[in-house]
Amino acid sequence: MRWHAAGDVRLEEVELELPLGPGMVEAEVRFCGICGSDLAEFRHPFAIRPEKAHPLTGQRPPLTLGHEFSAVVSAVGAGVDQVAVGGRVSADACWRCGRCAACVSGRYNQCLYSGSIGLSSDGAFAARVRFPAYCAVPLPEAVGDEVGALLEPLAVGLHALDRADARAGERVVVIGYGPVGAATALIARSLGLEPLVCELAPGRRTRAEAHGFETHEPEPEGRDFARAVRAWSGGGAEIVVDCSGAVPALEAAMEMTARGGRIVIAGIPKRPVPVDPGRMVVYERSLIGTLGYANDLPRVARMIASGSLEPSVMITRRIPLSEVADEIARLAEDPRDEVKVLAEIGR
Ligand SMILES: [Zn+2]
Ligand SMILES: [Zn+2]
């Protein structure tokens, strides 16, 4: 399922382009989820650079999309000992150089040359996918193939909460209940935090309630929204994670934390949002960005295996690979109330 240009994704028969060189893995895909970034690339190229080859992968469009997947290893290149043929895996989608300051410090999501499987190299909306062995995350026995395809989006939620130094017992307001919001709320609950989900769309709000979350319909006035959430938390939540990327939501988020609160920006608003530094300084609030994840997928796998996290409720629709292109076009137009749409690719 190849990305050719904005508005142009199609199913076609191609050979794998990346060689199975040293340090590379080839795997047969089981499940692959549609991500908000796939929809963003369909609307307008953002991470995909149509004009030049990626410095780490050497690939340029057309590219196979898909970076949230589970698969079974079918071949390994020279020097690969992290995984073996027949092993069930998911993947951390980050290509990294391994040499820049960010990589050396372990924050490879900040790599100077970073790229993503399915955006910078051929991804997993395909029968087979090749990727670096350092991306492979072995799936524990207790983590099934379907749920295995959720590790990547769940890691985004875990990283957002880690960025805020979230601790059990704290109250966290999650704004937006799309895939990132759902992942954040589910992870928050399993870490012992108390989430409140704020979501405008009635369908998604109902979805959050069905998943057992307390919900709130945001007031149209940002000030009233912030006041209502402060009332819920008796003076302000410790953490707010804005997963909506909406300007009014982020403006309200900055006013709904307690003193010492942490405001995590997980969605990117379309225009700059004014910040009142006084409101940050006087209440010692922190404004924190979060990007993807780094070393978070194995921890998510352990949370699922231990039974503390049950994320299969995120899957709201299953489709065959042949329907992915149409589904991406439909969701890019209107995400409806879907949380995670999974393509079932191999069995
Ligand atoms: Zn994703
Ligand atoms: Zn690097």
mmCIF file of C-alpha atoms and ligand atoms in Angstrom:
data_model
loop_
_atom_site.group_PDB
_atom_site.id
_atom_site.type_symbol
_atom_site.label_atom_id
_atom_site.label_comp_id
_atom_site.label_asym_id
_atom_site.label_seq_id
_atom_site.Cartn_x
_atom_site.Cartn_y
_atom_site.Cartn_z
ATOM 1 C CA MET A 1 0.000 0.000 0.000
ATOM 2 C CA ARG A 2 2.147 2.754 -1.393
ATOM 3 C CA TRP A 3 2.264 6.503 -0.874
ATOM 4 C CA HIS A 4 2.944 8.250 -4.184
ATOM 5 C CA ALA A 5 1.852 11.770 -3.313
ATOM 6 C CA ALA A 6 -0.678 13.630 -1.174
ATOM 7 C CA GLY A 7 -4.084 12.159 -1.996
ATOM 8 C CA ASP A 8 -2.483 9.252 -3.880
ATOM 9 C CA VAL A 9 -2.055 5.951 -2.038
ATOM 10 C CA ARG A 10 -2.501 2.648 -3.873
ATOM 11 C CA LEU A 11 -2.054 -1.067 -3.590
ATOM 12 C CA GLU A 12 0.561 -2.387 -5.974
ATOM 13 C CA GLU A 13 2.897 -5.317 -6.420
ATOM 14 C CA VAL A 14 6.561 -4.419 -5.782
ATOM 15 C CA GLU A 15 9.770 -6.081 -4.654
ATOM 16 C CA LEU A 16 11.244 -5.122 -1.275
ATOM 17 C CA GLU A 17 13.648 -2.292 -1.994
ATOM 18 C CA LEU A 18 15.859 -2.325 1.126
ATOM 19 C CA PRO A 19 18.494 -5.073 0.977
ATOM 20 C CA LEU A 20 18.626 -7.650 3.785
ATOM 21 C CA GLY A 21 22.084 -6.420 4.689
ATOM 22 C CA PRO A 22 23.991 -6.676 7.987
ATOM 23 C CA GLY A 23 21.839 -5.735 10.964
ATOM 24 C CA MET A 24 18.578 -5.966 9.016
ATOM 25 C CA VAL A 25 15.491 -8.089 9.678
ATOM 26 C CA GLU A 26 12.787 -9.298 7.310
ATOM 27 C CA ALA A 27 9.385 -10.214 8.715
ATOM 28 C CA GLU A 28 5.950 -11.374 7.578
ATOM 29 C CA VAL A 29 3.397 -8.829 8.710
ATOM 30 C CA ARG A 30 0.398 -9.956 10.796
ATOM 31 C CA PHE A 31 -1.400 -6.726 11.714
ATOM 32 C CA CYS A 32 -0.713 -3.068 10.950
ATOM 33 C CA GLY A 33 -2.607 -0.071 12.312
ATOM 34 C CA ILE A 34 -3.517 3.147 10.529
ATOM 35 C CA CYS A 35 -1.889 6.095 12.326
ATOM 36 C CA GLY A 36 -2.777 9.771 12.407
ATOM 37 C CA SER A 37 0.567 10.422 10.720
ATOM 38 C CA ASP A 38 -0.510 8.236 7.766
ATOM 39 C CA LEU A 39 -3.566 10.475 7.465
ATOM 40 C CA ALA A 40 -1.398 13.596 7.754
ATOM 41 C CA GLU A 41 0.867 12.360 4.935
ATOM 42 C CA PHE A 42 -2.200 11.636 2.822
ATOM 43 C CA ARG A 43 -3.386 15.206 3.308
ATOM 44 C CA HIS A 44 0.010 16.861 2.867
ATOM 45 C CA PRO A 45 3.570 15.463 2.966
ATOM 46 C CA PHE A 46 5.060 16.230 6.396
ATOM 47 C CA ALA A 47 7.632 13.569 7.341
ATOM 48 C CA ILE A 48 7.869 12.147 3.824
ATOM 49 C CA ARG A 49 10.290 14.150 1.681
ATOM 50 C CA PRO A 50 9.242 13.589 -1.915
ATOM 51 C CA GLU A 51 12.265 15.334 -3.392
ATOM 52 C CA LYS A 52 15.184 13.505 -1.781
ATOM 53 C CA ALA A 53 16.324 10.138 -0.487
ATOM 54 C CA HIS A 54 16.405 9.742 3.314
ATOM 55 C CA PRO A 55 20.018 9.905 4.611
ATOM 56 C CA LEU A 56 19.729 6.678 6.655
ATOM 57 C CA THR A 57 17.450 4.555 4.478
ATOM 58 C CA GLY A 58 18.359 5.809 1.012
ATOM 59 C CA GLN A 59 14.690 5.517 0.071
ATOM 60 C CA ARG A 60 12.391 8.115 -1.428
ATOM 61 C CA PRO A 61 8.760 7.931 -2.503
ATOM 62 C CA PRO A 62 6.875 6.013 -3.665
ATOM 63 C CA LEU A 63 7.008 4.311 -0.246
ATOM 64 C CA THR A 64 4.997 1.618 1.515
ATOM 65 C CA LEU A 65 3.214 3.146 4.529
ATOM 66 C CA GLY A 66 2.662 1.426 7.896
ATOM 67 C CA HIS A 67 4.692 1.618 11.112
ATOM 68 C CA GLU A 68 2.402 0.165 13.832
ATOM 69 C CA PHE A 69 2.668 -3.558 13.337
ATOM 70 C CA SER A 70 3.198 -7.075 14.546
ATOM 71 C CA ALA A 71 5.074 -9.592 12.432
ATOM 72 C CA VAL A 72 6.955 -12.892 12.409
ATOM 73 C CA VAL A 73 10.658 -12.805 11.564
ATOM 74 C CA SER A 74 11.290 -14.666 8.287
ATOM 75 C CA ALA A 75 14.974 -13.856 7.655
ATOM 76 C CA VAL A 76 17.838 -11.978 9.296
ATOM 77 C CA GLY A 77 20.926 -10.275 7.898
ATOM 78 C CA ALA A 78 24.485 -10.832 9.054
ATOM 79 C CA GLY A 79 25.265 -10.100 12.693
ATOM 80 C CA VAL A 80 21.650 -10.111 13.916
ATOM 81 C CA ASP A 81 21.284 -11.875 17.249
ATOM 82 C CA GLN A 82 18.487 -9.891 18.947
ATOM 83 C CA VAL A 83 15.823 -11.878 17.097
ATOM 84 C CA ALA A 84 15.673 -15.195 15.228
ATOM 85 C CA VAL A 85 13.604 -16.585 12.379
ATOM 86 C CA GLY A 86 10.137 -17.513 13.676
ATOM 87 C CA GLY A 87 10.189 -14.945 16.468
ATOM 88 C CA ARG A 88 7.098 -12.760 16.937
ATOM 89 C CA VAL A 89 7.945 -9.066 17.021
ATOM 90 C CA SER A 90 6.614 -5.564 16.977
ATOM 91 C CA ALA A 91 8.836 -2.626 16.064
ATOM 92 C CA ASP A 92 10.024 0.658 17.410
ATOM 93 C CA ALA A 93 9.628 2.608 14.164
ATOM 94 C CA CYS A 94 12.611 4.980 14.672
ATOM 95 C CA TRP A 95 15.525 4.811 12.294
ATOM 96 C CA ARG A 96 18.523 6.437 14.024
ATOM 97 C CA CYS A 97 22.165 7.147 13.227
ATOM 98 C CA GLY A 98 23.521 5.862 16.565
ATOM 99 C CA ARG A 99 26.309 8.482 16.547
ATOM 100 C CA CYS A 100 24.818 11.952 17.107
ATOM 101 C CA ALA A 101 24.624 13.479 20.595
ATOM 102 C CA ALA A 102 20.936 12.592 20.969
ATOM 103 C CA CYS A 103 21.502 8.959 19.942
ATOM 104 C CA VAL A 104 24.517 8.584 22.242
ATOM 105 C CA SER A 105 22.446 9.871 25.168
ATOM 106 C CA GLY A 106 19.637 7.385 24.417
ATOM 107 C CA ARG A 107 17.190 9.963 23.123
ATOM 108 C CA TYR A 108 17.242 8.565 19.613
ATOM 109 C CA ASN A 109 13.782 9.995 18.920
ATOM 110 C CA GLN A 110 15.717 13.285 18.690
ATOM 111 C CA CYS A 111 18.334 11.888 16.249
ATOM 112 C CA LEU A 112 19.680 14.456 13.804
ATOM 113 C CA TYR A 113 18.868 12.122 10.922
ATOM 114 C CA SER A 114 15.890 10.318 12.431
ATOM 115 C CA GLY A 115 13.340 8.668 10.224
ATOM 116 C CA SER A 116 10.473 6.259 10.602
ATOM 117 C CA ILE A 117 9.658 2.855 9.188
ATOM 118 C CA GLY A 118 6.715 3.417 6.862
ATOM 119 C CA LEU A 119 7.613 7.083 6.256
ATOM 120 C CA SER A 120 11.375 7.028 5.530
ATOM 121 C CA SER A 121 11.573 3.373 4.449
ATOM 122 C CA ASP A 122 9.035 0.833 3.193
ATOM 123 C CA GLY A 123 6.597 -0.030 5.971
ATOM 124 C CA ALA A 124 4.202 -2.755 7.015
ATOM 125 C CA PHE A 125 1.059 -2.301 4.932
ATOM 126 C CA ALA A 126 2.577 -5.152 2.957
ATOM 127 C CA ALA A 127 3.070 -8.892 3.162
ATOM 128 C CA ARG A 128 6.698 -8.380 4.196
ATOM 129 C CA VAL A 129 8.731 -5.605 5.741
ATOM 130 C CA ARG A 130 12.465 -5.066 6.293
ATOM 131 C CA PHE A 131 13.813 -2.929 9.105
ATOM 132 C CA PRO A 132 16.897 -2.578 11.326
ATOM 133 C CA ALA A 133 17.213 -5.244 14.034
ATOM 134 C CA TYR A 134 17.582 -2.501 16.665
ATOM 135 C CA CYS A 135 13.912 -1.644 15.938
ATOM 136 C CA ALA A 136 12.674 -5.170 16.680
ATOM 137 C CA VAL A 137 10.756 -5.612 19.935
ATOM 138 C CA PRO A 138 10.147 -9.294 20.758
ATOM 139 C CA LEU A 139 6.539 -9.992 21.771
ATOM 140 C CA PRO A 140 6.076 -11.914 25.018
ATOM 141 C CA GLU A 141 3.932 -15.055 24.804
ATOM 142 C CA ALA A 142 1.046 -13.268 26.554
ATOM 143 C CA VAL A 143 0.909 -10.438 23.981
ATOM 144 C CA GLY A 144 -1.122 -11.544 20.961
ATOM 145 C CA ASP A 145 -0.512 -10.471 17.368
ATOM 146 C CA GLU A 146 -3.429 -8.000 17.316
ATOM 147 C CA VAL A 147 -2.434 -6.252 20.525
ATOM 148 C CA GLY A 148 1.203 -6.455 19.389
ATOM 149 C CA ALA A 149 0.348 -3.958 16.655
ATOM 150 C CA LEU A 150 -0.711 -1.487 19.381
ATOM 151 C CA LEU A 151 2.657 -1.327 21.155
ATOM 152 C CA GLU A 152 3.890 1.570 19.031
ATOM 153 C CA PRO A 153 0.913 3.933 19.571
ATOM 154 C CA LEU A 154 0.760 2.969 23.261
ATOM 155 C CA ALA A 155 4.449 3.872 23.614
ATOM 156 C CA VAL A 156 3.535 7.396 22.494
ATOM 157 C CA GLY A 157 1.165 7.650 25.483
ATOM 158 C CA LEU A 158 3.742 6.212 27.891
ATOM 159 C CA HIS A 159 6.418 8.622 26.684
ATOM 160 C CA ALA A 160 4.071 11.611 27.076
ATOM 161 C CA LEU A 161 3.390 10.639 30.704
ATOM 162 C CA ASP A 162 7.082 9.961 31.375
ATOM 163 C CA ARG A 163 7.901 13.415 30.037
ATOM 164 C CA ALA A 164 5.612 14.755 32.798
ATOM 165 C CA ASP A 165 7.225 12.527 35.479
ATOM 166 C CA ALA A 166 3.753 11.091 36.118
ATOM 167 C CA ARG A 167 3.310 9.341 39.447
ATOM 168 C CA ALA A 168 0.548 7.018 40.686
ATOM 169 C CA GLY A 169 -2.303 8.893 42.358
ATOM 170 C CA GLU A 170 -1.893 12.047 40.304
ATOM 171 C CA ARG A 171 -4.771 13.416 38.284
ATOM 172 C CA VAL A 172 -4.222 13.706 34.579
ATOM 173 C CA VAL A 173 -6.485 15.491 32.120
ATOM 174 C CA VAL A 174 -6.338 13.970 28.639
ATOM 175 C CA ILE A 175 -7.686 16.303 25.967
ATOM 176 C CA GLY A 176 -8.852 14.479 22.844
ATOM 177 C CA TYR A 177 -9.788 10.796 22.582
ATOM 178 C CA GLY A 178 -8.321 9.850 19.225
ATOM 179 C CA PRO A 179 -5.629 7.140 19.093
ATOM 180 C CA VAL A 180 -3.015 9.151 21.055
ATOM 181 C CA GLY A 181 -5.541 10.297 23.663
ATOM 182 C CA ALA A 182 -6.875 6.766 24.116
ATOM 183 C CA ALA A 183 -3.330 5.381 24.445
ATOM 184 C CA THR A 184 -2.447 8.068 27.009
ATOM 185 C CA ALA A 185 -5.595 7.520 29.084
ATOM 186 C CA LEU A 186 -5.233 3.708 29.075
ATOM 187 C CA ILE A 187 -1.549 3.883 30.056
ATOM 188 C CA ALA A 188 -2.311 6.511 32.725
ATOM 189 C CA ARG A 189 -4.908 4.268 34.330
ATOM 190 C CA SER A 190 -2.602 1.270 34.338
ATOM 191 C CA LEU A 191 0.118 3.394 35.998
ATOM 192 C CA GLY A 192 -2.348 4.256 38.787
ATOM 193 C CA LEU A 193 -3.129 7.805 37.725
ATOM 194 C CA GLU A 194 -6.644 9.209 37.702
ATOM 195 C CA PRO A 195 -7.556 10.315 34.160
ATOM 196 C CA LEU A 196 -10.290 12.695 33.058
ATOM 197 C CA VAL A 197 -10.941 12.546 29.312
ATOM 198 C CA CYS A 198 -12.099 15.776 27.658
ATOM 199 C CA GLU A 199 -13.512 15.272 24.182
ATOM 200 C CA LEU A 200 -15.800 17.411 22.026
ATOM 201 C CA ALA A 201 -17.086 14.666 19.716
ATOM 202 C CA PRO A 202 -20.016 12.845 21.367
ATOM 203 C CA GLY A 203 -19.123 9.532 19.672
ATOM 204 C CA ARG A 204 -15.559 9.569 20.969
ATOM 205 C CA ARG A 205 -16.754 10.676 24.399
ATOM 206 C CA THR A 206 -19.127 7.705 24.501
ATOM 207 C CA ARG A 207 -16.204 5.522 23.450
ATOM 208 C CA ALA A 208 -14.087 6.833 26.368
ATOM 209 C CA GLU A 209 -16.974 6.180 28.781
ATOM 210 C CA ALA A 210 -17.326 2.647 27.453
ATOM 211 C CA HIS A 211 -13.600 2.227 28.211
ATOM 212 C CA GLY A 212 -14.388 3.141 31.815
ATOM 213 C CA PHE A 213 -13.145 6.740 31.866
ATOM 214 C CA GLU A 214 -14.728 9.731 33.492
ATOM 215 C CA THR A 215 -15.352 12.256 30.697
ATOM 216 C CA HIS A 216 -16.015 15.935 30.277
ATOM 217 C CA GLU A 217 -17.425 17.891 27.338
ATOM 218 C CA PRO A 218 -15.195 20.958 26.880
ATOM 219 C CA GLU A 219 -16.947 24.306 27.281
ATOM 220 C CA PRO A 220 -16.833 26.525 24.155
ATOM 221 C CA GLU A 221 -15.037 29.263 26.111
ATOM 222 C CA GLY A 222 -11.489 28.182 26.989
ATOM 223 C CA ARG A 223 -11.651 30.018 30.317
ATOM 224 C CA ASP A 224 -14.818 28.157 31.327
ATOM 225 C CA PHE A 225 -13.271 24.874 30.193
ATOM 226 C CA ALA A 226 -10.211 25.450 32.390
ATOM 227 C CA ARG A 227 -12.401 26.473 35.334
ATOM 228 C CA ALA A 228 -14.588 23.370 35.017
ATOM 229 C CA VAL A 229 -11.557 21.073 34.998
ATOM 230 C CA ARG A 230 -10.023 22.873 37.978
ATOM 231 C CA ALA A 231 -13.323 22.306 39.816
ATOM 232 C CA TRP A 232 -13.230 18.576 38.931
ATOM 233 C CA SER A 233 -9.761 18.240 40.356
ATOM 234 C CA GLY A 234 -10.332 20.478 43.363
ATOM 235 C CA GLY A 235 -7.911 23.216 42.344
ATOM 236 C CA GLY A 236 -6.216 21.872 39.249
ATOM 237 C CA ALA A 237 -4.836 18.643 37.858
ATOM 238 C CA GLU A 238 -1.177 17.760 38.290
ATOM 239 C CA ILE A 239 -0.854 16.920 34.584
ATOM 240 C CA VAL A 240 -2.627 17.844 31.361
ATOM 241 C CA VAL A 241 -1.785 16.082 28.119
ATOM 242 C CA ASP A 242 -3.170 17.819 25.068
ATOM 243 C CA CYS A 243 -3.632 15.195 22.364
ATOM 244 C CA SER A 244 -6.051 17.292 20.318
ATOM 245 C CA GLY A 245 -3.638 19.730 18.703
ATOM 246 C CA ALA A 246 -6.442 22.308 18.845
ATOM 247 C CA VAL A 247 -5.439 25.900 19.627
ATOM 248 C CA PRO A 248 -8.285 26.571 22.145
ATOM 249 C CA ALA A 249 -7.561 23.249 23.878
ATOM 250 C CA LEU A 250 -3.891 24.084 24.430
ATOM 251 C CA GLU A 251 -4.800 27.584 25.608
ATOM 252 C CA ALA A 252 -7.217 26.080 28.140
ATOM 253 C CA ALA A 253 -4.700 23.355 29.087
ATOM 254 C CA MET A 254 -2.232 25.997 30.280
ATOM 255 C CA GLU A 255 -4.840 27.219 32.794
ATOM 256 C CA MET A 256 -6.181 23.947 34.142
ATOM 257 C CA THR A 257 -3.224 22.629 36.118
ATOM 258 C CA ALA A 258 -2.561 23.039 39.800
ATOM 259 C CA ARG A 259 0.462 24.926 41.075
ATOM 260 C CA GLY A 260 3.499 23.015 39.916
ATOM 261 C CA GLY A 261 1.444 21.410 37.143
ATOM 262 C CA ARG A 262 2.918 19.953 33.978
ATOM 263 C CA ILE A 263 1.345 20.663 30.594
ATOM 264 C CA VAL A 264 2.392 18.151 27.932
ATOM 265 C CA ILE A 265 1.921 19.041 24.269
ATOM 266 C CA ALA A 266 1.353 15.854 22.262
ATOM 267 C CA GLY A 267 -0.593 17.383 19.362
ATOM 268 C CA ILE A 268 0.737 20.139 17.135
ATOM 269 C CA PRO A 269 -1.610 23.127 16.722
ATOM 270 C CA LYS A 270 -1.792 24.644 13.228
ATOM 271 C CA ARG A 271 -0.693 28.067 14.426
ATOM 272 C CA PRO A 272 1.408 29.496 17.283
ATOM 273 C CA VAL A 273 -0.342 29.698 20.645
ATOM 274 C CA PRO A 274 0.389 32.629 22.974
ATOM 275 C CA VAL A 275 1.886 31.786 26.369
ATOM 276 C CA ASP A 276 1.591 34.057 29.388
ATOM 277 C CA PRO A 277 5.003 33.545 31.057
ATOM 278 C CA GLY A 278 3.670 35.040 34.295
ATOM 279 C CA ARG A 279 1.131 32.221 34.610
ATOM 280 C CA MET A 280 3.952 29.698 34.149
ATOM 281 C CA VAL A 281 6.392 31.371 36.559
ATOM 282 C CA VAL A 282 4.045 32.326 39.390
ATOM 283 C CA TYR A 283 2.481 28.836 39.531
ATOM 284 C CA GLU A 284 5.710 27.064 38.579
ATOM 285 C CA ARG A 285 4.002 25.268 35.726
ATOM 286 C CA SER A 286 6.005 23.447 33.076
ATOM 287 C CA LEU A 287 5.217 23.392 29.384
ATOM 288 C CA ILE A 288 6.636 20.190 27.895
ATOM 289 C CA GLY A 289 6.851 18.836 24.360
ATOM 290 C CA THR A 290 6.749 15.116 23.654
ATOM 291 C CA LEU A 291 7.794 13.399 20.428
ATOM 292 C CA GLY A 292 7.033 9.744 19.810
ATOM 293 C CA TYR A 293 8.965 7.548 22.224
ATOM 294 C CA ALA A 294 12.412 6.234 23.063
ATOM 295 C CA ASN A 295 12.919 2.752 24.581
ATOM 296 C CA ASP A 296 9.249 2.633 25.609
ATOM 297 C CA LEU A 297 7.885 -0.315 23.596
ATOM 298 C CA PRO A 298 9.396 -3.127 25.720
ATOM 299 C CA ARG A 299 7.876 -1.571 28.841
ATOM 300 C CA VAL A 300 4.445 -1.415 27.177
ATOM 301 C CA ALA A 301 4.818 -5.092 26.219
ATOM 302 C CA ARG A 302 5.601 -5.960 29.850
ATOM 303 C CA MET A 303 2.591 -3.959 31.099
ATOM 304 C CA ILE A 304 0.311 -5.936 28.754
ATOM 305 C CA ALA A 305 1.954 -9.261 29.607
ATOM 306 C CA SER A 306 1.550 -8.609 33.345
ATOM 307 C CA GLY A 307 -2.162 -7.880 32.912
ATOM 308 C CA SER A 308 -1.970 -4.285 34.177
ATOM 309 C CA LEU A 309 -2.824 -2.936 30.695
ATOM 310 C CA GLU A 310 -5.583 -4.278 28.453
ATOM 311 C CA PRO A 311 -5.499 -2.169 25.293
ATOM 312 C CA SER A 312 -7.548 -4.255 22.827
ATOM 313 C CA VAL A 313 -10.499 -1.870 23.334
ATOM 314 C CA MET A 314 -8.537 0.592 21.165
ATOM 315 C CA ILE A 315 -9.230 -1.550 18.103
ATOM 316 C CA THR A 316 -12.501 -0.267 16.693
ATOM 317 C CA ARG A 317 -12.326 -1.749 13.185
ATOM 318 C CA ARG A 318 -10.503 -4.511 11.314
ATOM 319 C CA ILE A 319 -10.050 -4.451 7.537
ATOM 320 C CA PRO A 320 -8.089 -6.403 4.911
ATOM 321 C CA LEU A 321 -5.020 -4.860 3.264
ATOM 322 C CA SER A 322 -7.030 -4.332 0.066
ATOM 323 C CA GLU A 323 -9.206 -1.744 1.872
ATOM 324 C CA VAL A 324 -6.427 0.278 3.538
ATOM 325 C CA ALA A 325 -6.015 2.875 0.764
ATOM 326 C CA ASP A 326 -9.748 3.679 0.728
ATOM 327 C CA GLU A 327 -9.872 3.696 4.529
ATOM 328 C CA ILE A 328 -6.967 6.173 4.742
ATOM 329 C CA ALA A 329 -8.737 8.466 2.265
ATOM 330 C CA ARG A 330 -11.978 8.225 4.265
ATOM 331 C CA LEU A 331 -10.334 8.803 7.664
ATOM 332 C CA ALA A 332 -8.265 11.724 6.317
ATOM 333 C CA GLU A 333 -11.552 13.341 5.336
ATOM 334 C CA ASP A 334 -13.341 12.507 8.595
ATOM 335 C CA PRO A 335 -11.790 10.427 11.408
ATOM 336 C CA ARG A 336 -15.313 9.610 12.670
ATOM 337 C CA ASP A 337 -15.281 7.893 16.049
ATOM 338 C CA GLU A 338 -12.617 5.349 15.187
ATOM 339 C CA VAL A 339 -9.766 4.916 17.638
ATOM 340 C CA LYS A 340 -7.547 2.350 15.906
ATOM 341 C CA VAL A 341 -8.260 0.709 12.549
ATOM 342 C CA LEU A 342 -6.144 -2.433 12.061
ATOM 343 C CA ALA A 343 -5.356 -4.124 8.786
ATOM 344 C CA GLU A 344 -5.204 -7.903 9.092
ATOM 345 C CA ILE A 345 -2.465 -8.915 6.685
ATOM 346 C CA GLY A 346 -1.190 -12.427 7.326
ATOM 347 C CA ARG A 347 -2.141 -15.339 9.529
HETATM 348 ZN ZN ZN B 1 1.967 5.981 14.618
HETATM 349 ZN ZN ZN B 2 21.414 10.077 15.739
#
